[in-house]
Backbone as a chain_set.jsonl record, in Angstrom:
{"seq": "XXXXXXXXXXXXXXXXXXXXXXXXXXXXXXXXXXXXXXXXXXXXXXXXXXXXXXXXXXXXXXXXXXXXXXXXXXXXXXXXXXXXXXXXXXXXXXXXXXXXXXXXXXXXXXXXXXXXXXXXXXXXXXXXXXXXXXXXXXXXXXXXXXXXXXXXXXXXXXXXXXXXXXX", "coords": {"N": [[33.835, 271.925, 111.816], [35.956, 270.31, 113.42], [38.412, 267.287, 112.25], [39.101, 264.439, 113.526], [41.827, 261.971, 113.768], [42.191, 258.256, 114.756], [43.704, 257.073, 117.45], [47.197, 257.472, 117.581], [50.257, 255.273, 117.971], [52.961, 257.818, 118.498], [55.006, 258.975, 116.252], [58.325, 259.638, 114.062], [58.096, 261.485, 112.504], [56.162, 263.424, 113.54], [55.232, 266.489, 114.307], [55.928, 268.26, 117.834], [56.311, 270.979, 118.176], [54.603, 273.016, 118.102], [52.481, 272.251, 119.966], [50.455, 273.26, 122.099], [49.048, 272.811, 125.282], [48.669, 274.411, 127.563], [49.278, 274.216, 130.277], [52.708, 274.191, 131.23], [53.891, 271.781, 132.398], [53.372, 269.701, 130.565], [52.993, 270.04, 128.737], [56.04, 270.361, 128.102], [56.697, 268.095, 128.53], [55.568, 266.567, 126.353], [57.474, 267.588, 124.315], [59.831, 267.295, 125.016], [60.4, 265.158, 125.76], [59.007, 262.968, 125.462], [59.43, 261.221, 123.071], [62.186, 260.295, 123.739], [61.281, 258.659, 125.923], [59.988, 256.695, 124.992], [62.25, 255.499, 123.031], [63.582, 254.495, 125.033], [61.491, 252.61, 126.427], [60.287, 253.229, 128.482], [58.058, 254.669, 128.9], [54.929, 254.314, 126.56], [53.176, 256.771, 123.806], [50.648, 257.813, 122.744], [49.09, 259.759, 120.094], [46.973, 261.974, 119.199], [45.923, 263.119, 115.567], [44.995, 266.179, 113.883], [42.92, 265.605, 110.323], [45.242, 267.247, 109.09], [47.321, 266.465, 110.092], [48.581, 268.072, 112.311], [49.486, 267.547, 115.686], [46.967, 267.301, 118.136], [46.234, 265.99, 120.38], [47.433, 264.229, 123.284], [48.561, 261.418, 124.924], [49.902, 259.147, 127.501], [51.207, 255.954, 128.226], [52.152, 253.607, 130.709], [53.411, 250.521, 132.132], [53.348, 249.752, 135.708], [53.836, 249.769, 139.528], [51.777, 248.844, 142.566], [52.215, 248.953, 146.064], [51.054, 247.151, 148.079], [49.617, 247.833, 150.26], [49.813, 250.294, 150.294], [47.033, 250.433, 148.665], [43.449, 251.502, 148.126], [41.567, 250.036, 149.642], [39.227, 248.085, 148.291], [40.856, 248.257, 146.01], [43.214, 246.824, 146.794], [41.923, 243.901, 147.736], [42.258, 241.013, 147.656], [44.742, 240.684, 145.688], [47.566, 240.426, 144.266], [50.985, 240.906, 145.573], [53.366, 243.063, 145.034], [50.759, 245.596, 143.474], [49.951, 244.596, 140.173], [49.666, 247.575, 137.934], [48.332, 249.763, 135.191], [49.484, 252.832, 134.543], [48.541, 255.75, 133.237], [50.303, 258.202, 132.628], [50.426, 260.915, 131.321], [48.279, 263.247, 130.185], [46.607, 265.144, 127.818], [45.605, 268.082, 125.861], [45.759, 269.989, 122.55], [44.88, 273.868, 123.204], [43.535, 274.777, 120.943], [41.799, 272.682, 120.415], [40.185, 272.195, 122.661], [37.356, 271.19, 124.305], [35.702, 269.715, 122.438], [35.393, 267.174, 122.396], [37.655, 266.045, 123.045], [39.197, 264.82, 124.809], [37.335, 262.994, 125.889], [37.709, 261.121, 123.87], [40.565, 260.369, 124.108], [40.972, 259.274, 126.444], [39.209, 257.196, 126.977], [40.123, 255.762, 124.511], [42.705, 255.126, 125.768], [41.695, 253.721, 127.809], [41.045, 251.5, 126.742], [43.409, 250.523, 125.48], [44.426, 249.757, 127.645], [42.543, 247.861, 129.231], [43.174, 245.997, 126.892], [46.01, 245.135, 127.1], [45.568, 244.024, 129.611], [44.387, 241.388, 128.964], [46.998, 240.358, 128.366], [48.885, 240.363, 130.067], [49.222, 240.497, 133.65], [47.26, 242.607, 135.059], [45.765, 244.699, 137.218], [44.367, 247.501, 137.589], [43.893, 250.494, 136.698], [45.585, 253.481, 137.03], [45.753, 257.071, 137.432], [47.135, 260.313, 138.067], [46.291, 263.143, 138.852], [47.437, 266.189, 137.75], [46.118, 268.392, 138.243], [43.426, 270.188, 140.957], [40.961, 270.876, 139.065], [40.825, 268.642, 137.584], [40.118, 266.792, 138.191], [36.795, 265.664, 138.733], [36.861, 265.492, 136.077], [37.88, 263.096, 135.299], [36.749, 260.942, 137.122], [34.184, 261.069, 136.412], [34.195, 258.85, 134.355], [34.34, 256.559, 136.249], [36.826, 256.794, 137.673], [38.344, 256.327, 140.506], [39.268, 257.946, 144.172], [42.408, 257.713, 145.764], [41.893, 257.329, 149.218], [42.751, 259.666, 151.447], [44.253, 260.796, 149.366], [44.627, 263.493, 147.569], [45.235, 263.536, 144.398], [45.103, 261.216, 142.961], [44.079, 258.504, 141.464], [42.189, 255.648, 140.593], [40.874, 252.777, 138.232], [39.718, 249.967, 138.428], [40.17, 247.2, 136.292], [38.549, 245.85, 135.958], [36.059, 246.931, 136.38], [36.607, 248.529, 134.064], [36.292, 247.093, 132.019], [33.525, 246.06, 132.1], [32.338, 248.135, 131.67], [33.272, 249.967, 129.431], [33.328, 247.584, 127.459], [31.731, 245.64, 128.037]], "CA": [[34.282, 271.06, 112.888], [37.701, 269.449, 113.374], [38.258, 265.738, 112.163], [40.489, 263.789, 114.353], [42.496, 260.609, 113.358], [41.764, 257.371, 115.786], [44.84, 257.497, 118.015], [48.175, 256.131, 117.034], [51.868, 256.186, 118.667], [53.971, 258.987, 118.216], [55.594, 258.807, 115.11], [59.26, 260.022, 114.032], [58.026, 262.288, 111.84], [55.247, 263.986, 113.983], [55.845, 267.767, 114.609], [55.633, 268.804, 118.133], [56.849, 272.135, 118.592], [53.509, 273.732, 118.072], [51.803, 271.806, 120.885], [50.278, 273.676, 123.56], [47.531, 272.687, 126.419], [48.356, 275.868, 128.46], [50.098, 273.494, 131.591], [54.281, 274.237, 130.855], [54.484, 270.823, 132.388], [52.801, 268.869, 129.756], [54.071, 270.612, 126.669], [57.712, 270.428, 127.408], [56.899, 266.903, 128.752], [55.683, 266.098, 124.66], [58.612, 267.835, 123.194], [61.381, 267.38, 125.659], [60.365, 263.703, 127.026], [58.317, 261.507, 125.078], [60.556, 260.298, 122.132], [63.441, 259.82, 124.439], [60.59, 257.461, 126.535], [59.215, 255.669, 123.72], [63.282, 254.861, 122.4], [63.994, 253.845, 126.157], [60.783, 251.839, 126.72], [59.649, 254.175, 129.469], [56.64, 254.845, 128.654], [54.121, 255.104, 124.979], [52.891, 258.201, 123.694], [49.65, 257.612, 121.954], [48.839, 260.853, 119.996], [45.964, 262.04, 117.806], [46.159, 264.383, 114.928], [44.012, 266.105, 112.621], [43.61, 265.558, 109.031], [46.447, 268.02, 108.1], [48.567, 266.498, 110.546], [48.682, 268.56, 113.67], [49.121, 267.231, 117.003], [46.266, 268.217, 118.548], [46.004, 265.676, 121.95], [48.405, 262.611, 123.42], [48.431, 260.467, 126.166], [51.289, 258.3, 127.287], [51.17, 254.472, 129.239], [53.574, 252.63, 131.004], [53.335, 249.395, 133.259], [53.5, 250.354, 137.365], [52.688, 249.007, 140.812], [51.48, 249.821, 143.633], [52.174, 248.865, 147.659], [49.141, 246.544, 148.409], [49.63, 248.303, 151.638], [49.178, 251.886, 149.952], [46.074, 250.921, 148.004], [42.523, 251.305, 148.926], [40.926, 248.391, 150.384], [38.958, 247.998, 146.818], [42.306, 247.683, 144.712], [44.295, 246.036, 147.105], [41.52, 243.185, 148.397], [42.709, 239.963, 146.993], [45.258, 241.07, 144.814], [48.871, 240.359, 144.612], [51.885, 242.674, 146.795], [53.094, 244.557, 144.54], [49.801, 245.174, 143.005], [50.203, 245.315, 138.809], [48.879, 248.633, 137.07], [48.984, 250.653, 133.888], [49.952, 254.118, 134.476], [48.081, 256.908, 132.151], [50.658, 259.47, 132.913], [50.055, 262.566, 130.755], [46.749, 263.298, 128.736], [46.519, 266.814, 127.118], [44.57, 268.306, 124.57], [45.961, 271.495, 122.444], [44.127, 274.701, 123.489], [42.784, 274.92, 120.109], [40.798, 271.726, 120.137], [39.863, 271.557, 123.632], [35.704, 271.355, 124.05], [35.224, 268.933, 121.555], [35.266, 265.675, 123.131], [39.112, 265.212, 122.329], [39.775, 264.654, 125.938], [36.766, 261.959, 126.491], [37.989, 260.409, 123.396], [41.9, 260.022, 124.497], [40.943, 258.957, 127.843], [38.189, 255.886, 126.215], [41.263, 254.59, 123.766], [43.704, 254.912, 127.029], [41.404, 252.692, 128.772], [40.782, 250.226, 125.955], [44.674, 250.296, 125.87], [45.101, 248.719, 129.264], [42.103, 246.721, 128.757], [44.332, 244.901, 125.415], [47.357, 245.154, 127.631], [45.334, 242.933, 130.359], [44.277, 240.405, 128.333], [47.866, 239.378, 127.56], [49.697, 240.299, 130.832], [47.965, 240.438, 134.596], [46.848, 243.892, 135.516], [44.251, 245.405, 138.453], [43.854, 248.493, 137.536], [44.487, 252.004, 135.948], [46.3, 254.917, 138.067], [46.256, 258.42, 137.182], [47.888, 261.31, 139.209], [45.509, 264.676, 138.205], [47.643, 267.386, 137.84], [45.42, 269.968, 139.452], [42.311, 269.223, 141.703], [40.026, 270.781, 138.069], [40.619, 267.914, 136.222], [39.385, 265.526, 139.051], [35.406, 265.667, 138.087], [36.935, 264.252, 134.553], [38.261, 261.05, 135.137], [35.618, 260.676, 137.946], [32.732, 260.531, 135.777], [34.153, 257.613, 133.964], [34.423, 255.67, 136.848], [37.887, 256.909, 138.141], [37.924, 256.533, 142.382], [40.152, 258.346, 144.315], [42.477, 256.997, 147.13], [41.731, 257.932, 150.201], [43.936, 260.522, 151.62], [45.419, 261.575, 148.394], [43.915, 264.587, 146.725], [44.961, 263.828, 143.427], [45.315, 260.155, 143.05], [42.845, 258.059, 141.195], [41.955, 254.148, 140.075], [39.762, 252.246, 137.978], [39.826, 248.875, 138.06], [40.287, 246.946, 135.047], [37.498, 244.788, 136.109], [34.996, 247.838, 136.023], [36.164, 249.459, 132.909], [36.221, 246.082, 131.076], [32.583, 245.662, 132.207], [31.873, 249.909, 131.173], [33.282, 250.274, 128.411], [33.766, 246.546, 126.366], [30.176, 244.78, 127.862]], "C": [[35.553, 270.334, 112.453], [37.733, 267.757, 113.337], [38.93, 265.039, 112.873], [40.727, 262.204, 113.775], [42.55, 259.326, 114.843], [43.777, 257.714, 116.147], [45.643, 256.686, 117.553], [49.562, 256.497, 117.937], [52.479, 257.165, 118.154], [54.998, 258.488, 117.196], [56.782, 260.082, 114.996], [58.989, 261.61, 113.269], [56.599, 263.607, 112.431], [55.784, 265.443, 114.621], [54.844, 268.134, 115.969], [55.409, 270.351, 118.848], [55.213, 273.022, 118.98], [51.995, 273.385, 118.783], [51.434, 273.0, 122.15], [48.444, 274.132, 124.188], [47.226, 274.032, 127.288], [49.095, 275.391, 129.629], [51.448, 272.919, 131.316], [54.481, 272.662, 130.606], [54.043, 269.551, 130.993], [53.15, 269.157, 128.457], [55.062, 270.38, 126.655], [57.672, 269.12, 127.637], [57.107, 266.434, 127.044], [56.747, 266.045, 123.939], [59.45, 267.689, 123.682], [61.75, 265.768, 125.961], [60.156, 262.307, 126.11], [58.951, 260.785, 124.173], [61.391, 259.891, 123.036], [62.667, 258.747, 125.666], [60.266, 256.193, 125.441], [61.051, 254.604, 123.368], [63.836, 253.758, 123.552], [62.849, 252.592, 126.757], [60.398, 251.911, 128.062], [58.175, 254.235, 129.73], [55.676, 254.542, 127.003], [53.714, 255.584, 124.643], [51.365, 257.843, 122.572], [49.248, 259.179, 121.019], [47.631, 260.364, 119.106], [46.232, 262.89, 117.19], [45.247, 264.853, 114.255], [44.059, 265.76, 111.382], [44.541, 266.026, 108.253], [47.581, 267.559, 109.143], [48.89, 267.119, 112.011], [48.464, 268.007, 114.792], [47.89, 267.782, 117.606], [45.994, 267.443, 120.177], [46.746, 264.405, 121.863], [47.629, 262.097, 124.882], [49.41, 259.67, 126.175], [50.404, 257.175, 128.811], [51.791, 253.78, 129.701], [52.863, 251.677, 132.295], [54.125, 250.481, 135.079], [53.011, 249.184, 138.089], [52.72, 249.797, 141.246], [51.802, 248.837, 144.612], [50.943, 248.335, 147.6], [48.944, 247.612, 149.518], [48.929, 249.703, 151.558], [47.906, 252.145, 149.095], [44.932, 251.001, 148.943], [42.081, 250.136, 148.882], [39.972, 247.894, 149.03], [39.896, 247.336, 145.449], [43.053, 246.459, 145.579], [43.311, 244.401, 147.474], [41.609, 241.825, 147.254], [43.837, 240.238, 145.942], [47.053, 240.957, 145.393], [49.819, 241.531, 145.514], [52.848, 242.422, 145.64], [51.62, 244.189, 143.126], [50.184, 245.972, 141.354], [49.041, 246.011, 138.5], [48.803, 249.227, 135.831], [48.832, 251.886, 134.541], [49.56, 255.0, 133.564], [49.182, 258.437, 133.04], [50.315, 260.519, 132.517], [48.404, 262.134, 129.927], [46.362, 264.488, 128.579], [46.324, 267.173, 125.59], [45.145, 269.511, 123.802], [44.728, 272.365, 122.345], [43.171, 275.305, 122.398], [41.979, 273.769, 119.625], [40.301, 271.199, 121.834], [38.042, 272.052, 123.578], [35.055, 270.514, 123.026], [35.694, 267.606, 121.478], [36.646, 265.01, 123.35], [39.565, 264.338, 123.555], [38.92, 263.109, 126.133], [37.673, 260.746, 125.655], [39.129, 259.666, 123.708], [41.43, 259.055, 125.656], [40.212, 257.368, 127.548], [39.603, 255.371, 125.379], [41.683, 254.352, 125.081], [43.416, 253.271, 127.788], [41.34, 251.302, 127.892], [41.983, 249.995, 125.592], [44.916, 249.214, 126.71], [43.961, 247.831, 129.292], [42.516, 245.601, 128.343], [45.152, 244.747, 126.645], [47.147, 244.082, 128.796], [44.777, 241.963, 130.189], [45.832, 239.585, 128.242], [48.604, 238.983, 129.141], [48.74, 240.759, 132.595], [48.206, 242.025, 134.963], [46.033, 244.046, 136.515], [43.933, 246.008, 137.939], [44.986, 249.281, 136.66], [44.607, 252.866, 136.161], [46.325, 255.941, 137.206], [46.5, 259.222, 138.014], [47.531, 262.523, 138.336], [46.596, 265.67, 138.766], [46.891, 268.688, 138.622], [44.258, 269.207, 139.749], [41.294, 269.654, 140.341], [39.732, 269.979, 137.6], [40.05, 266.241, 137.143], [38.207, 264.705, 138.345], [35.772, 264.66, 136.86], [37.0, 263.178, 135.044], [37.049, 260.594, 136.367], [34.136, 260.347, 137.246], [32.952, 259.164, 134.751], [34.306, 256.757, 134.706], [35.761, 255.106, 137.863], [37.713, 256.957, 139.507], [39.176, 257.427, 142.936], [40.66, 257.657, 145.456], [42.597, 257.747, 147.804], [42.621, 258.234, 150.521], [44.887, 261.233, 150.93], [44.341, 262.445, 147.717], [43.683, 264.165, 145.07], [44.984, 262.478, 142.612], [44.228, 259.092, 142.635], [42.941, 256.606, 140.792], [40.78, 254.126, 139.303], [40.284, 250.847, 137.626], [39.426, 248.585, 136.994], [39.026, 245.987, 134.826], [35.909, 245.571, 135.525], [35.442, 248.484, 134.97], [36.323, 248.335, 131.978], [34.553, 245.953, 131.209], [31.352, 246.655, 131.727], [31.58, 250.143, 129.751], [32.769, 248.737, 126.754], [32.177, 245.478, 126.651], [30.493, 243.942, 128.617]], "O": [[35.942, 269.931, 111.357], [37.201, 267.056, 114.197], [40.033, 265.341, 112.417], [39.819, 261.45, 113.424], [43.002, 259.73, 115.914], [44.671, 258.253, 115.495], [45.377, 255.551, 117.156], [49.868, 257.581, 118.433], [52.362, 257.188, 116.929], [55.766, 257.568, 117.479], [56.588, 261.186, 115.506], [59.627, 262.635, 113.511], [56.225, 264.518, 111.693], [56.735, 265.432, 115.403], [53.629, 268.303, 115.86], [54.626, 270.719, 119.723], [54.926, 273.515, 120.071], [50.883, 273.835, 118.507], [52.259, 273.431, 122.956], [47.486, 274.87, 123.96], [46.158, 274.555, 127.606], [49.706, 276.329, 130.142], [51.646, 271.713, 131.169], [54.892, 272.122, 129.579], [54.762, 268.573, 130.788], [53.494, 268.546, 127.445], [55.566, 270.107, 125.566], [58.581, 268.549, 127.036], [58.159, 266.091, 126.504], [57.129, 265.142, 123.194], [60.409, 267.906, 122.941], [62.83, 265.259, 126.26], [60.726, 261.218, 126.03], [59.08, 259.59, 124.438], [61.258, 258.672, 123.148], [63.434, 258.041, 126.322], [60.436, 254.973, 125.432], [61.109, 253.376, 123.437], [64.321, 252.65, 123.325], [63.302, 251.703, 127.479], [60.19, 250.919, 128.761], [57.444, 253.866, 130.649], [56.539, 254.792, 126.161], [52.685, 255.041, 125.044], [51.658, 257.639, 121.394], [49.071, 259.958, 121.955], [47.311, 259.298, 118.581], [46.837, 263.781, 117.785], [44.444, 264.008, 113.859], [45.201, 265.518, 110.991], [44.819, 265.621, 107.124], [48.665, 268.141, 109.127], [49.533, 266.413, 112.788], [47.283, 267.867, 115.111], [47.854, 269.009, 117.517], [45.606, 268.154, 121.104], [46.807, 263.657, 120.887], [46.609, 262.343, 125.526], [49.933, 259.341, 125.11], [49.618, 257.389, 129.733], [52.208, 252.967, 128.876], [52.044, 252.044, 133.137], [54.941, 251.372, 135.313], [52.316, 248.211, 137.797], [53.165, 250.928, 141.052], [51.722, 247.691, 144.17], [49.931, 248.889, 147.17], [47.881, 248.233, 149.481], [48.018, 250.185, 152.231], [47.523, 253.263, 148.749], [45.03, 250.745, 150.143], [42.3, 249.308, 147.997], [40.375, 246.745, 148.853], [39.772, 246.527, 144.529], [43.387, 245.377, 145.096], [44.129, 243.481, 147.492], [41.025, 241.808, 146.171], [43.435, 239.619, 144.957], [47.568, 241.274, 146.465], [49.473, 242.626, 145.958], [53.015, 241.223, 145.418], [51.454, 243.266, 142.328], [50.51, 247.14, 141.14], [47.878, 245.62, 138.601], [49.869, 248.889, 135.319], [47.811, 251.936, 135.227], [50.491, 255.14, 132.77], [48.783, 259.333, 133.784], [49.81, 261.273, 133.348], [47.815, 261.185, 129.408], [45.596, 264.895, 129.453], [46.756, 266.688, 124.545], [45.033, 270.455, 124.584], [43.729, 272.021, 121.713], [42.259, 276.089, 122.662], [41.485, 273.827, 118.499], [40.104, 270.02, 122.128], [37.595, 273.019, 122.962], [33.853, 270.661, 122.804], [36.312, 267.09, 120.546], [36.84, 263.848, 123.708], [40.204, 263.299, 123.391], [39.577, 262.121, 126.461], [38.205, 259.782, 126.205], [39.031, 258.439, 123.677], [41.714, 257.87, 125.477], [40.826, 256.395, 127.986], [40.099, 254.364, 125.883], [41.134, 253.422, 125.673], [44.11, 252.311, 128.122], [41.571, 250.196, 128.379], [41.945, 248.849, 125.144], [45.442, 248.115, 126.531], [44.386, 246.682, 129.407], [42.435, 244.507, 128.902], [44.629, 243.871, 127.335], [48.069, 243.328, 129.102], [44.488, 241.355, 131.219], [45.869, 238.366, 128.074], [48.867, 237.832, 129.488], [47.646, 241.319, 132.529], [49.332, 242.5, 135.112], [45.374, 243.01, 136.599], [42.924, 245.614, 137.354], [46.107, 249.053, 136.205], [43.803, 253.622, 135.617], [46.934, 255.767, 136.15], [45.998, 258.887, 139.087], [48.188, 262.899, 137.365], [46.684, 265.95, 139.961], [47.247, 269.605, 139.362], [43.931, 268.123, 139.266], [40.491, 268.726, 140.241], [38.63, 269.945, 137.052], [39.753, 265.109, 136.76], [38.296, 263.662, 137.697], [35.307, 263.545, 136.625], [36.083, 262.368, 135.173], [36.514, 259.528, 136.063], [33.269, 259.538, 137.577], [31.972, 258.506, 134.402], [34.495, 255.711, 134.084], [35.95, 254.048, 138.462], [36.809, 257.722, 139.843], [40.093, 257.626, 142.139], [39.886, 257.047, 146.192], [43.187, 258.801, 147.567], [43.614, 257.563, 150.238], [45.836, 261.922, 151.302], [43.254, 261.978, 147.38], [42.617, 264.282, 144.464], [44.862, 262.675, 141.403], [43.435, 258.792, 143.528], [44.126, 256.321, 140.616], [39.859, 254.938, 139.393], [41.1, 250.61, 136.735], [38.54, 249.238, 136.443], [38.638, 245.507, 133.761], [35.047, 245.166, 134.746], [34.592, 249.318, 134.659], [36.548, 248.773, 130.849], [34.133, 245.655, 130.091], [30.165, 246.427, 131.495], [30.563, 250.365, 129.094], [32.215, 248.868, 125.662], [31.644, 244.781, 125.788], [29.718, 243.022, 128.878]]}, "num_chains": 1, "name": "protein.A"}
């Protein structure tokens, strides 16, 4: 079995050429995108590696809103216009460590991420935008909702995964 390292940012020296989930967009995102986010303060690239080093799954976070107007009645009900979010843009696993929890694990820091992150600064919630309708089911069983009318479009308030995951 494969050891994995608790997640850390993307480091200068981290090789990702030899990344790949199988979804173009997410690989060239790693190697084409994420340093040049991280230097710009775009986004943060959380990765994990194994013990020899290998990328093997990331995730990236950046501050967002939303349109009170465009959330569901859930996110938006009492809550400031424009409503503050964290953003889990990418989260991808390489195809040689996928099936072995790497994905729950990324996704559990992510959230205990924006958790920390709403302790200091005010947050609602935590948006993701599923790439394909497969990967729905995932973030759904932790407590991800979707908004109505959008296929791929999901929340979890920070209220319910502070109360999920942290007690």
């Amino acid at each position: 079995m494969t050891d994995f390292r608790t997640p850390r940012p993307l480091a200068t020296g981290d090789v990702l050429s030899d990344f790949r989930c199988g979804v173009d967009v997410l690989d060239s995102w790693l190697r084409g995108y994420a340093r040049n986010n991280e230097r710009s303060g775009g986004s943060k690239t959380m990765v994990s590696v194994t013990t020899e080093g290998r990328v093997a799954g990331y995730y990236c976070l950046s501050a967002s809103s939303l349109v009170r107007e465009d959330a569901p009645q859930r996110l938006a009900h009492r809550a400031p216009d424009p409503i503050p979010v964290v953003l889990i843009g990418r989260l991808a696993i390489d195809q040689e460590f996928t099936g072995l929890g790497l994905g729950t694990a990324l996704l559990q820091h992510a959230v205990l991420q924006a958790i920390s992150a709403a302790e200091i600064i005010g947050m609602r919630a935590i948006l993701v935008h599923a790439l394909t309708d497969d990967v729905i089911p995932f973030y759904e069983r932790f407590g991800f909702e979707r908004f109505p009318g959008s296929s791929r479009a999901l929340y979890l308030l920070v209220s319910d995964a502070r109360a999920t995951l942290v007690g």
